[in-house]
Structure formats: C-alpha cells, structure tokens
PDB file of C-alpha atoms in Angstrom:
ATOM      1  CA  MET A   1     113.869 150.389 163.648  1.00  0.00           C
ATOM      2  CA  GLU A   2     116.739 147.890 163.323  1.00  0.00           C
ATOM      3  CA  TRP A   3     115.262 145.712 166.065  1.00  0.00           C
ATOM      4  CA  ILE A   4     112.007 145.384 164.087  1.00  0.00           C
ATOM      5  CA  ILE A   5     113.944 144.238 161.011  1.00  0.00           C
ATOM      6  CA  GLY A   6     115.905 141.851 163.251  1.00  0.00           C
ATOM      7  CA  LEU A   7     112.697 140.366 164.644  1.00  0.00           C
ATOM      8  CA  ILE A   8     111.310 139.898 161.135  1.00  0.00           C
ATOM      9  CA  VAL A   9     114.506 138.143 160.016  1.00  0.00           C
ATOM     10  CA  ILE A  10     114.467 135.892 163.108  1.00  0.00           C
ATOM     11  CA  TRP A  11     110.794 135.050 162.482  1.00  0.00           C
ATOM     12  CA  LEU A  12     111.486 134.199 158.812  1.00  0.00           C
ATOM     13  CA  VAL A  13     114.427 131.949 159.720  1.00  0.00           C
ATOM     14  CA  TRP A  14     112.382 130.235 162.452  1.00  0.00           C
ATOM     15  CA  ARG A  15     109.497 129.713 159.998  1.00  0.00           C
ATOM     16  CA  LEU A  16     111.795 128.112 157.416  1.00  0.00           C
ATOM     17  CA  LEU A  17     113.421 125.816 159.988  1.00  0.00           C
ATOM     18  CA  THR A  18     110.136 124.629 161.517  1.00  0.00           C
ATOM     19  CA  GLN A  19     108.059 124.283 158.339  1.00  0.00           C
ATOM     20  CA  LYS A  20     108.179 120.471 158.347  1.00  0.00           C
ATOM     21  CA  ARG A  21     106.961 120.334 161.941  1.00  0.00           C
ATOM     22  CA  ILE A  22     103.976 122.491 160.991  1.00  0.00           C
ATOM     23  CA  GLU A  23     102.812 119.787 158.575  1.00  0.00           C
ATOM     24  CA  GLU A  24     100.897 116.840 160.002  1.00  0.00           C
ATOM     25  CA  THR A  25     102.823 113.768 161.036  1.00  0.00           C
ATOM     26  CA  ILE A  26     101.577 110.251 160.508  1.00  0.00           C
ATOM     27  CA  SER A  27     101.095 107.994 163.483  1.00  0.00           C
ATOM     28  CA  GLU A  28      98.851 105.198 164.626  1.00  0.00           C
ATOM     29  CA  LYS A  29      96.756 107.892 166.320  1.00  0.00           C
ATOM     30  CA  THR A  30      96.224 109.591 162.922  1.00  0.00           C
ATOM     31  CA  ILE A  31      95.176 106.266 161.349  1.00  0.00           C
ATOM     32  CA  PHE A  32      92.849 105.558 164.295  1.00  0.00           C
ATOM     33  CA  SER A  33      91.200 108.964 163.896  1.00  0.00           C
ATOM     34  CA  ILE A  34      90.649 108.487 160.153  1.00  0.00           C
ATOM     35  CA  PHE A  35      89.218 105.010 160.783  1.00  0.00           C
ATOM     36  CA  LEU A  36      86.752 106.253 163.403  1.00  0.00           C
ATOM     37  CA  ASN A  37      85.644 109.387 161.563  1.00  0.00           C
ATOM     38  CA  ASN A  38      85.961 108.571 157.858  1.00  0.00           C
ATOM     39  CA  LYS A  39      85.881 104.787 157.485  1.00  0.00           C
ATOM     40  CA  GLY A  40      86.517 103.792 153.864  1.00  0.00           C
ATOM     41  CA  GLU A  41      86.805 107.363 152.535  1.00  0.00           C
ATOM     42  CA  MET A  42      89.910 108.672 150.774  1.00  0.00           C
ATOM     43  CA  ILE A  43      91.009 111.648 152.913  1.00  0.00           C
ATOM     44  CA  ASN A  44      93.370 114.345 151.631  1.00  0.00           C
ATOM     45  CA  THR A  45      95.958 115.051 154.350  1.00  0.00           C
ATOM     46  CA  LYS A  46      98.956 117.344 154.785  1.00  0.00           C
ATOM     47  CA  ILE A  47     101.125 114.341 155.617  1.00  0.00           C
ATOM     48  CA  TYR A  48     104.275 114.202 153.504  1.00  0.00           C
ATOM     49  CA  TRP A  49     104.346 111.260 151.103  1.00  0.00           C
ATOM     50  CA  ASP A  50     107.855 110.208 152.179  1.00  0.00           C
ATOM     51  CA  ASP A  51     106.723 110.016 155.825  1.00  0.00           C
ATOM     52  CA  ALA A  52     103.616 107.999 154.898  1.00  0.00           C
ATOM     53  CA  LYS A  53     105.666 105.606 152.775  1.00  0.00           C
ATOM     54  CA  LYS A  54     108.186 105.097 155.579  1.00  0.00           C
ATOM     55  CA  PHE A  55     105.341 104.481 158.057  1.00  0.00           C
ATOM     56  CA  ALA A  56     103.812 101.786 155.828  1.00  0.00           C
ATOM     57  CA  LEU A  57     107.125 100.126 154.934  1.00  0.00           C
ATOM     58  CA  GLU A  58     107.924  99.780 158.646  1.00  0.00           C
ATOM     59  CA  ARG A  59     104.667  97.788 158.861  1.00  0.00           C
ATOM     60  CA  GLU A  60     105.541  95.555 155.886  1.00  0.00           C
ATOM     61  CA  GLY A  61     103.532  97.645 153.421  1.00  0.00           C
ATOM     62  CA  ARG A  62     103.353  96.899 149.709  1.00  0.00           C
ATOM     63  CA  LEU A  63     104.439  99.724 147.402  1.00  0.00           C
ATOM     64  CA  ASN A  64     102.829 100.132 143.971  1.00  0.00           C
ATOM     65  CA  ILE A  65     104.425 102.356 141.334  1.00  0.00           C
ATOM     66  CA  TRP A  66     102.542 102.991 138.092  1.00  0.00           C
ATOM     67  CA  GLU A  67     103.905 103.770 134.655  1.00  0.00           C
ATOM     68  CA  ASP A  68     102.655 107.365 134.879  1.00  0.00           C
ATOM     69  CA  GLY A  69     104.642 107.990 138.080  1.00  0.00           C
ATOM     70  CA  GLY A  70     101.788 107.541 140.550  1.00  0.00           C
ATOM     71  CA  GLU A  71     102.493 105.710 143.798  1.00  0.00           C
ATOM     72  CA  SER A  72     100.459 104.057 146.515  1.00  0.00           C
ATOM     73  CA  ILE A  73     101.220 101.819 149.450  1.00  0.00           C
ATOM     74  CA  SER A  74      99.045  99.679 151.682  1.00  0.00           C
ATOM     75  CA  CYS A  75      99.622  97.939 154.964  1.00  0.00           C
ATOM     76  CA  ARG A  76      97.563  96.157 157.587  1.00  0.00           C
ATOM     77  CA  MET A  77      97.140  97.211 161.189  1.00  0.00           C
ATOM     78  CA  GLU A  78      94.950  96.347 164.126  1.00  0.00           C
ATOM     79  CA  ILE A  79      92.590  98.952 165.573  1.00  0.00           C
ATOM     80  CA  ASN A  80      90.244  98.042 168.439  1.00  0.00           C
ATOM     81  CA  ASN A  81      90.851  94.317 167.809  1.00  0.00           C
ATOM     82  CA  GLU A  82      89.803  94.820 164.186  1.00  0.00           C
ATOM     83  CA  GLU A  83      92.192  94.221 161.282  1.00  0.00           C
ATOM     84  CA  VAL A  84      92.213  97.214 158.952  1.00  0.00           C
ATOM     85  CA  THR A  85      93.849  97.954 155.636  1.00  0.00           C
ATOM     86  CA  VAL A  86      95.499 101.364 155.369  1.00  0.00           C
ATOM     87  CA  THR A  87      95.890 102.606 151.796  1.00  0.00           C
ATOM     88  CA  MET A  88      97.980 105.703 151.139  1.00  0.00           C
ATOM     89  CA  THR A  89      98.312 107.406 147.767  1.00  0.00           C
ATOM     90  CA  LYS A  90     100.760 110.088 146.714  1.00  0.00           C
ATOM     91  CA  SER A  91      98.952 113.282 145.724  1.00  0.00           C
ATOM     92  CA  ARG A  92      99.097 113.922 141.993  1.00  0.00           C
ATOM     93  CA  LEU A  93      98.407 117.608 142.602  1.00  0.00           C
ATOM     94  CA  ASN A  94     101.653 118.467 144.343  1.00  0.00           C
ATOM     95  CA  GLY A  95     103.543 115.169 144.652  1.00  0.00           C
ATOM     96  CA  LYS A  96     104.278 115.843 148.324  1.00  0.00           C
ATOM     97  CA  THR A  97     101.158 115.066 150.346  1.00  0.00           C
ATOM     98  CA  THR A  98      99.154 111.904 150.894  1.00  0.00           C
ATOM     99  CA  PHE A  99      95.588 110.665 150.525  1.00  0.00           C
ATOM    100  CA  ILE A 100      94.720 108.055 153.168  1.00  0.00           C
ATOM    101  CA  SER A 101      91.907 105.513 153.378  1.00  0.00           C
ATOM    102  CA  VAL A 102      91.340 103.092 156.266  1.00  0.00           C
ATOM    103  CA  GLU A 103      88.853 100.215 155.935  1.00  0.00           C
ATOM    104  CA  ASN A 104      88.082  96.979 157.730  1.00  0.00           C
ATOM    105  CA  SER A 105      90.157  94.338 155.890  1.00  0.00           C
ATOM    106  CA  LYS A 106      87.310  91.800 155.609  1.00  0.00           C
ATOM    107  CA  ILE A 107      84.895  94.386 154.202  1.00  0.00           C
ATOM    108  CA  LEU A 108      87.517  95.590 151.723  1.00  0.00           C
ATOM    109  CA  GLU A 109      88.268  92.027 150.564  1.00  0.00           C
ATOM    110  CA  GLN A 110      84.545  91.366 150.088  1.00  0.00           C
ATOM    111  CA  GLN A 111      84.162  94.550 148.022  1.00  0.00           C
ATOM    112  CA  VAL A 112      87.034  93.468 145.762  1.00  0.00           C
ATOM    113  CA  MET A 113      85.541  89.975 145.381  1.00  0.00           C
ATOM    114  CA  ASP A 114      82.156  91.488 144.508  1.00  0.00           C
ATOM    115  CA  GLN A 115      83.717  93.765 141.881  1.00  0.00           C
ATOM    116  CA  LEU A 116      85.549  90.848 140.316  1.00  0.00           C
ATOM    117  CA  GLY A 117      82.419  88.673 140.457  1.00  0.00           C
ATOM    118  CA  ILE A 118      84.089  86.013 142.597  1.00  0.00           C
ATOM    119  CA  LYS A 119      81.825  84.092 144.963  1.00  0.00           C
ATOM    120  CA  ILE A 120      83.272  82.197 147.922  1.00  0.00           C
ATOM    121  CA  LYS A 121      81.289  79.152 149.035  1.00  0.00           C
TER     122      LYS A 121
END
C-alpha cells in the first residue's frame, strides 16, 4: 500500500516540475505552421506570454502596452522568401497565454492603408 502512495507522490512531483514543458513552446516552426494553416487569423495558443515576448524581442519586436494593462508585440520574419509580420497579444482571459497572428507584411500594410483611407500613387 505504501508503494502506491509513493508512486502517486512521485507522479505529482514530476507533474509539477514538468508543467512548463507540457505547454507549447514558441519557435520559428510554430510561426511557420500558423502562417501556412491560419494566415491572417488570430490563433489562441498555449504559449506563455513571457516566452512569446522574449521570442519577439530577440527579433527586434515592438512592444505595445495599453493603459488597461493589455500588451502586444510584433516583429518581422521571413518565411519561404516572404516577409511576414508576426503579431502576438497577451490573453486577457488568463494573462499567461498568447494569441498569435501571422500575415504577409505587404498585405497587412495595404489593409492598414485601406482602413485609414490612404492611397499610394
């Protein structure tokens, strides 16, 4: 009976120590997958916000912090010889995870110009 309790305790300790590794990690492969499968959509991930922010800052990302405590960061990368903008937003639901959107930079710039009513000759 004691060995069963011992196994349960070992399992609980192992679970607590490896919890972070169970969550998704952000990498260029993750960004590539989002770009191929969900271009331009805001995807809810299990990636920790601190990891996403570090990833973007290493790629010269720009951090935005709003008055209400919201945060987002964007950076540019190259995928398949195409420049993309990666936008990551801190989840307002739990404050730990990240929403990610990946879009072709030229298409994104054109969408912003269209919304602002700016025409380029």
